[in-house]
Short mmCIF file of C-alpha atoms and ligand atoms in Angstrom, two decimals:
data_model
loop_
_atom_site.label_atom_id
_atom_site.label_comp_id
_atom_site.label_asym_id
_atom_site.label_seq_id
_atom_site.Cartn_x
_atom_site.Cartn_y
_atom_site.Cartn_z
CA MET A 3 80.08 -201.47 106.39
CA ALA A 4 79.72 -198.25 104.24
CA PRO A 5 81.96 -195.20 104.65
CA GLN A 6 80.57 -192.19 106.52
CA LYS A 7 79.04 -189.43 104.33
CA PRO A 8 81.22 -186.40 104.48
CA GLY A 9 79.52 -183.23 105.68
CA HIS A 10 80.12 -179.82 107.38
CA LEU A 11 81.14 -180.53 110.92
CA THR A 12 82.25 -178.71 114.04
CA TYR A 13 85.20 -179.77 116.07
CA ALA A 14 82.92 -181.42 118.62
CA ASP A 15 81.41 -183.53 115.81
CA VAL A 16 84.79 -184.85 114.71
CA THR A 17 85.74 -185.76 118.22
CA PRO A 18 85.00 -189.37 118.95
CA LYS A 19 82.02 -189.87 121.41
CA SER A 20 84.16 -192.06 123.63
CA VAL A 21 86.61 -189.15 124.01
CA TYR A 22 84.29 -186.16 124.55
CA LEU A 23 81.87 -188.04 126.89
CA ASP A 24 84.63 -188.81 129.24
CA ARG A 25 84.74 -185.44 130.84
CA ARG A 26 86.24 -186.73 134.14
CA LYS A 27 89.25 -187.98 132.27
CA PHE A 28 89.49 -184.77 130.31
CA LEU A 29 89.47 -182.81 133.51
CA ARG A 30 92.07 -184.99 135.07
CA GLY A 31 94.30 -184.35 131.93
CA VAL A 32 93.80 -180.65 132.24
CA GLY A 33 94.66 -180.82 135.99
CA ILE A 34 97.82 -182.79 135.37
CA THR A 35 98.80 -180.49 132.58
CA ALA A 36 98.47 -177.50 134.82
CA ILE A 37 100.36 -179.11 137.64
CA ALA A 38 103.11 -180.11 135.17
CA ALA A 39 103.37 -176.49 133.87
CA PHE A 40 103.56 -175.31 137.39
CA ALA A 41 106.28 -177.75 138.30
CA GLY A 42 108.17 -176.86 135.24
CA LYS A 43 107.85 -180.46 133.81
CA ARG A 44 107.61 -181.22 130.14
CA LEU A 45 104.49 -182.74 128.83
CA TYR A 46 106.65 -185.57 127.58
CA ASP A 47 106.80 -186.83 131.16
CA VAL A 48 103.13 -186.63 131.99
CA ALA A 49 100.92 -187.82 129.12
CA VAL A 50 97.70 -189.21 130.51
CA PRO A 51 97.05 -192.63 129.03
CA SER A 52 93.32 -193.23 128.69
CA PRO A 53 91.61 -196.45 128.30
CA SER A 54 88.64 -195.23 126.29
CA VAL A 55 89.41 -196.30 122.74
CA GLN A 56 88.76 -199.90 121.62
CA ALA A 57 88.85 -201.42 118.18
CA GLY A 58 85.44 -200.93 116.35
CA THR A 59 84.63 -197.68 117.90
CA LYS A 60 82.57 -195.39 115.47
CA LEU A 61 84.47 -192.35 114.34
CA THR A 62 82.99 -189.17 112.77
CA THR A 63 85.03 -188.14 109.70
CA ILE A 64 85.22 -185.40 107.15
CA LYS A 65 86.16 -186.06 103.51
CA GLY A 66 89.93 -185.80 103.18
CA PRO A 67 92.01 -185.17 100.04
CA PHE A 68 93.69 -187.58 97.64
CA SER A 69 90.84 -190.20 97.52
CA THR A 70 90.67 -192.53 94.59
CA ASP A 71 87.24 -193.33 93.16
CA GLU A 72 88.16 -196.91 92.51
CA LYS A 73 86.09 -199.67 94.01
CA ILE A 74 86.56 -200.03 97.72
CA ASN A 75 87.38 -203.54 99.04
CA THR A 76 85.08 -204.95 101.61
CA PHE A 77 85.97 -204.58 105.27
CA ASP A 78 86.01 -208.31 105.44
CA VAL A 79 88.80 -208.77 102.89
CA VAL A 80 90.81 -205.79 104.36
CA SER A 81 90.55 -207.17 107.95
CA HIS A 82 91.18 -210.89 106.99
CA TYR A 83 94.14 -210.74 104.66
CA ASN A 84 96.83 -209.14 106.61
CA ASN A 85 100.62 -208.94 107.12
CA PHE A 86 101.33 -208.41 110.87
CA TYR A 87 104.21 -210.89 111.66
CA GLU A 88 103.92 -210.32 115.38
CA PHE A 89 100.69 -212.33 115.19
CA GLY A 90 101.78 -214.95 112.66
CA VAL A 91 103.17 -215.04 109.14
CA ASP A 92 100.08 -216.40 107.25
CA LYS A 93 97.54 -213.85 106.00
CA GLU A 94 94.68 -215.14 107.98
CA GLN A 95 96.51 -215.52 111.36
CA PRO A 96 96.41 -211.84 112.37
CA ALA A 97 92.60 -211.65 112.29
CA LYS A 98 92.57 -214.73 114.61
CA ASN A 99 95.55 -214.13 116.74
CA ALA A 100 95.24 -210.36 117.39
CA GLN A 101 91.73 -210.53 118.96
CA LYS A 102 92.89 -210.16 122.55
CA PHE A 103 95.73 -207.71 121.81
CA VAL A 104 95.39 -205.06 124.45
CA THR A 105 95.51 -201.64 122.78
CA SER A 106 94.38 -199.39 125.62
CA PRO A 107 95.74 -197.44 127.34
CA TRP A 108 98.25 -196.55 124.61
CA THR A 109 100.78 -193.97 124.19
CA VAL A 110 103.03 -192.88 121.39
CA ALA A 111 106.42 -191.42 122.46
CA VAL A 112 107.89 -188.75 120.17
CA SER A 113 111.54 -187.89 120.79
CA GLY A 114 114.99 -187.17 119.21
CA GLU A 115 115.85 -184.08 117.32
CA VAL A 116 112.76 -182.12 118.39
CA ALA A 117 112.36 -178.95 120.56
CA LYS A 118 109.33 -180.41 122.35
CA PRO A 119 109.56 -184.13 122.97
CA ARG A 120 106.24 -185.47 124.04
CA LYS A 121 104.14 -188.61 124.73
CA PHE A 122 100.59 -188.69 123.12
CA SER A 123 97.91 -190.81 124.45
CA ILE A 124 95.62 -192.28 121.83
CA ASP A 125 92.77 -190.05 123.00
CA GLU A 126 95.11 -186.99 122.49
CA ILE A 127 95.99 -188.19 119.02
CA LEU A 128 92.22 -188.63 118.05
CA LYS A 129 91.72 -184.94 119.14
CA LEU A 130 94.71 -183.37 117.35
CA ALA A 131 92.83 -182.75 114.18
CA PRO A 132 89.48 -183.34 112.33
CA LEU A 133 89.53 -186.98 111.34
CA GLU A 134 89.62 -187.27 107.57
CA GLU A 135 88.45 -190.30 105.47
CA ARG A 136 90.93 -190.89 102.59
CA ILE A 137 90.44 -193.67 100.10
CA TYR A 138 93.89 -194.88 99.17
CA ARG A 139 95.25 -197.70 97.08
CA HIS A 140 97.53 -199.90 99.29
CA ARG A 141 100.06 -202.15 97.35
CA CYS A 142 101.97 -204.89 98.99
CA VAL A 143 105.46 -205.80 97.70
CA GLU A 144 104.11 -209.36 97.32
CA GLY A 145 101.88 -208.23 94.43
CA TRP A 146 98.49 -207.84 95.86
CA SER A 147 96.60 -204.55 96.42
CA ILE A 148 93.52 -203.23 98.02
CA VAL A 149 91.47 -199.95 98.15
CA VAL A 150 90.68 -198.84 101.69
CA PRO A 151 88.82 -195.94 103.34
CA TRP A 152 91.45 -195.12 105.96
CA ILE A 153 90.84 -192.59 108.62
CA GLY A 154 93.33 -190.17 110.07
CA PHE A 155 95.22 -187.00 109.27
CA SER A 156 98.54 -186.07 107.86
CA PHE A 157 101.48 -187.11 110.00
CA SER A 158 102.91 -183.61 109.62
CA THR A 159 100.13 -182.42 112.02
CA LEU A 160 101.60 -184.34 114.85
CA ALA A 161 105.23 -183.62 113.73
CA LYS A 162 104.76 -179.81 113.77
CA LEU A 163 103.64 -180.04 117.42
CA VAL A 164 107.10 -181.42 118.50
CA GLU A 165 108.94 -178.98 116.31
CA PRO A 166 111.72 -180.99 114.67
CA THR A 167 115.02 -179.30 114.93
CA ALA A 168 117.37 -178.37 111.90
CA LYS A 169 119.21 -181.49 112.62
CA ALA A 170 116.37 -183.89 111.98
CA ARG A 171 116.62 -185.44 108.58
CA PHE A 172 114.77 -188.70 109.00
CA VAL A 173 111.93 -190.10 111.07
CA ALA A 174 112.36 -193.50 112.76
CA PHE A 175 109.13 -195.57 113.67
CA GLU A 176 108.79 -198.45 116.10
CA SER A 177 105.85 -200.82 116.65
CA TYR A 178 104.77 -202.19 120.05
CA TYR A 179 106.23 -205.63 120.77
CA ASP A 180 105.33 -207.73 123.71
CA PRO A 181 106.21 -211.56 123.22
CA SER A 182 103.64 -212.51 125.87
CA GLN A 183 100.85 -211.16 123.75
CA MET A 184 102.54 -211.91 120.51
CA PRO A 185 104.11 -215.44 120.85
CA LEU A 186 104.29 -216.02 117.27
CA GLY A 187 106.58 -213.02 116.89
CA ARG A 188 109.47 -215.40 118.01
CA GLU A 189 108.88 -217.61 114.94
CA ALA A 190 108.37 -214.72 112.52
CA GLY A 191 111.93 -214.73 111.20
CA ILE A 192 112.33 -210.96 111.28
CA ALA A 193 113.74 -208.85 114.05
CA LEU A 194 111.24 -207.44 116.40
CA PRO A 195 110.08 -204.76 117.33
CA TYR A 196 109.13 -203.92 113.80
CA VAL A 197 110.90 -200.73 112.76
CA GLU A 198 110.60 -198.42 109.63
CA GLY A 199 111.88 -195.03 108.49
CA LEU A 200 111.26 -192.23 106.21
CA ARG A 201 113.16 -189.14 105.17
CA LEU A 202 111.82 -186.13 106.87
CA ASP A 203 110.31 -184.58 103.73
CA GLU A 204 108.55 -187.79 102.90
CA ALA A 205 107.24 -188.08 106.38
CA MET A 206 105.98 -184.36 106.19
CA HIS A 207 104.24 -184.86 102.87
CA PRO A 208 100.43 -184.39 103.27
CA LEU A 209 99.82 -187.90 101.71
CA ALA A 210 101.64 -189.50 104.61
CA LEU A 211 98.78 -190.56 106.93
CA LEU A 212 98.81 -191.14 110.64
CA CYS A 213 95.97 -193.61 110.49
CA VAL A 214 93.61 -194.35 113.46
CA GLY A 215 90.75 -196.11 111.69
CA MET A 216 89.15 -197.48 108.54
CA TYR A 217 85.43 -197.97 107.31
CA GLY A 218 84.08 -195.36 109.78
CA GLU A 219 85.61 -197.10 112.87
CA THR A 220 88.79 -197.42 114.91
CA LEU A 221 91.33 -199.94 113.44
CA PRO A 222 90.78 -203.60 114.01
CA ASN A 223 93.72 -204.99 115.90
CA GLN A 224 94.92 -206.98 112.92
CA ASP A 225 95.12 -203.81 110.84
CA GLY A 226 97.46 -201.99 113.21
CA ALA A 227 95.39 -200.74 116.16
CA PRO A 228 95.33 -198.23 117.53
CA VAL A 229 97.54 -196.14 115.33
CA ARG A 230 99.68 -196.82 112.28
CA MET A 231 101.31 -195.08 109.23
CA ILE A 232 99.89 -195.41 105.67
CA LEU A 233 102.26 -194.41 102.87
CA PRO A 234 100.21 -195.11 99.82
CA TRP A 235 103.08 -194.46 97.23
CA LYS A 236 105.36 -197.00 98.92
CA TYR A 237 105.02 -200.89 99.31
CA GLY A 238 102.84 -201.81 102.20
CA PHE A 239 105.71 -202.79 104.53
CA LYS A 240 106.67 -199.21 105.05
CA SER A 241 103.12 -198.69 106.53
CA ILE A 242 104.09 -199.72 110.13
CA LYS A 243 101.44 -200.88 112.51
CA SER A 244 100.60 -200.31 116.17
CA LEU A 245 103.10 -197.44 116.57
CA VAL A 246 104.52 -196.74 119.99
CA LYS A 247 107.70 -194.72 119.28
CA ILE A 248 108.61 -191.97 116.75
CA ARG A 249 112.09 -190.49 116.75
CA PHE A 250 113.38 -187.67 114.62
CA VAL A 251 116.99 -188.48 113.80
CA LYS A 252 120.00 -187.23 111.89
CA ASP A 253 120.88 -190.46 110.15
CA GLN A 254 118.88 -193.01 108.03
CA PRO A 255 117.18 -195.21 110.44
CA ASP A 256 116.91 -199.06 110.18
CA SER A 257 113.89 -200.65 108.58
CA THR A 258 112.87 -204.23 109.38
CA TRP A 259 112.75 -205.73 105.84
CA ASN A 260 115.86 -203.91 104.72
CA LEU A 261 117.68 -205.51 107.67
CA TYR A 262 116.23 -208.90 106.86
CA ALA A 263 117.17 -208.81 102.99
CA PRO A 264 118.79 -205.56 101.87
CA ARG A 265 119.01 -206.83 98.35
CA GLU A 266 115.42 -207.38 98.20
CA TYR A 267 113.87 -204.45 100.22
CA GLY A 268 115.46 -201.03 99.96
CA PHE A 269 114.91 -198.26 102.40
CA TYR A 270 112.77 -196.06 99.91
CA SER A 271 110.45 -198.91 98.67
CA ASN A 272 108.49 -196.66 96.40
CA VAL A 273 106.13 -198.76 94.28
CA ASN A 274 108.03 -198.99 90.96
CA PRO A 275 106.73 -201.33 88.21
CA GLU A 276 110.06 -201.05 86.41
CA VAL A 277 112.22 -202.34 89.21
CA ASP A 278 111.55 -206.04 89.72
CA HIS A 279 111.87 -207.74 93.04
CA PRO A 280 114.86 -210.13 92.74
CA ARG A 281 112.48 -213.04 92.82
CA TRP A 282 109.35 -211.72 90.83
CA SER A 283 108.09 -208.99 88.54
CA GLN A 284 106.46 -205.78 90.00
CA ALA A 285 104.86 -204.84 86.72
CA ARG A 286 101.38 -206.06 87.61
CA GLU A 287 99.26 -206.72 90.79
CA ARG A 288 96.14 -208.59 91.81
CA ARG A 289 93.44 -206.60 93.31
CA LEU A 290 91.95 -208.64 96.08
CA PRO A 291 89.91 -210.81 96.18
CA GLU A 292 91.00 -211.45 92.49
CA PHE A 293 93.34 -214.39 91.94
CA PHE A 294 95.08 -213.13 88.69
CA LYS A 295 97.29 -210.08 88.33
CA SER A 296 94.94 -208.29 86.06
CA HIS A 297 96.01 -204.80 87.04
CA LYS A 298 99.08 -202.82 85.83
CA THR A 299 101.05 -201.49 88.72
CA LEU A 300 101.49 -197.65 88.47
CA MET A 301 104.64 -195.79 89.38
CA PHE A 302 104.39 -194.56 92.87
CA ASN A 303 101.25 -196.61 93.09
CA GLY A 304 99.45 -193.78 91.01
CA TYR A 305 100.45 -191.03 93.39
CA GLY A 306 103.25 -189.71 91.14
CA ASP A 307 101.50 -186.23 90.68
CA GLN A 308 101.79 -185.75 94.39
CA VAL A 309 105.17 -187.30 95.34
CA ALA A 310 107.48 -187.61 92.34
CA SER A 311 109.03 -184.25 93.04
CA LEU A 312 110.40 -185.61 96.32
CA TYR A 313 112.68 -187.96 94.35
CA THR A 314 114.12 -185.52 91.71
CA GLY A 315 117.72 -186.46 91.15
CA LEU A 316 117.56 -189.76 92.97
CA ASP A 317 118.14 -192.78 90.87
CA LEU A 318 115.09 -194.89 91.71
CA ARG A 319 116.66 -198.04 90.32
CA LYS A 320 119.56 -197.91 92.75
CA ASN A 321 117.35 -196.43 95.60
CA TYR A 322 114.60 -199.01 95.35
N1 MTE B 172 103.82 -203.49 110.83
C1 MTE B 172 104.09 -204.37 111.73
N2 MTE B 172 104.25 -203.88 113.06
N3 MTE B 172 104.32 -205.74 111.56
C2 MTE B 172 104.22 -206.23 110.31
O1 MTE B 172 104.38 -207.43 110.11
N4 MTE B 172 103.68 -205.78 107.94
C3 MTE B 172 103.88 -204.76 106.98
C4 MTE B 172 102.99 -203.50 107.33
N5 MTE B 172 103.21 -203.15 108.64
C5 MTE B 172 103.83 -205.34 109.26
C6 MTE B 172 103.57 -203.91 109.60
C7 MTE B 172 103.47 -205.32 105.66
S1 MTE B 172 104.53 -206.47 104.89
C8 MTE B 172 102.33 -204.89 105.04
S2 MTE B 172 102.06 -205.41 103.35
C9 MTE B 172 101.24 -204.07 105.59
O2 MTE B 172 101.68 -203.81 106.97
C10 MTE B 172 100.06 -204.80 105.59
O3 MTE B 172 99.05 -203.87 106.01
P1 MTE B 172 97.47 -204.52 106.08
O4 MTE B 172 97.54 -205.86 106.69
O5 MTE B 172 96.68 -203.50 106.79
O6 MTE B 172 97.09 -204.63 104.59
#
């Protein structure tokens, strides 16, 4: 599955077919928005969930910034070697167990220290901005890495719409959790729903991707459908999947792996080859599907030029 060729596109071109073809649903949305405005209701209360987006729907993309020219992994590797503990703790389990995961309709609620709290349906998210293809390195804390043509746009695009207030200093993210669809979650050993957090300036950095697809299509369920975060300068566990809640908050929020083992997984979790995990070295990594750690791990996973300035004055050995 080759990545789409970038080109000069109009807004209509970058709107997924499944979205713009569904005119009736669009008109219903417009109608409800108008009624809400008339009734003085906030959009937060009336987002229209739409069932039109399924895993594997083709997306039209433009070329985004920050792409690496390293060799892209195959779709097969990226969609069959996953961490998604809600669907099992072994790497092959999510691909098998997430097949029936119901991801539509889907809404993401954005609340907290914002002037305009709001719920976004996945269709609304797909239309917020032209969808960019960004080829990022993705490095897991366990020592493996992959190169993936993700699709999405900067998280800041969505954040600006809700207008974070001066009190917002962090962003808290929460994944969907339904034990009836995710029975293995009970045996995962971590607290669920999965939660993660970023400092506001990290979340607003243009590299921070609100991701809705990969390899020219909407995300496979096991890769975090229908919408997830991708933070390429941080260990993979910061890149939370299947997002349903985003809260702008004053205080540093919890993060699942930090709660599980604070000595092993810090809040920042920037990729740092000089700070070993208490149980293994982080100096090298294996690029899937390789078996040996033949790649040197780079500071900030190679994105130092973009993000190092976010951490001026912060001791990155203490704040791992
Ligand atoms: N998000 C949720 N909801 N549940 C998870 O178990 N695992 C994290 C992160 N996001 C996880 C999650 C970890 S440990 C990693 S390394 C990445 O997802 C893996 O992303 P990938 O499977 O797309 O490579």
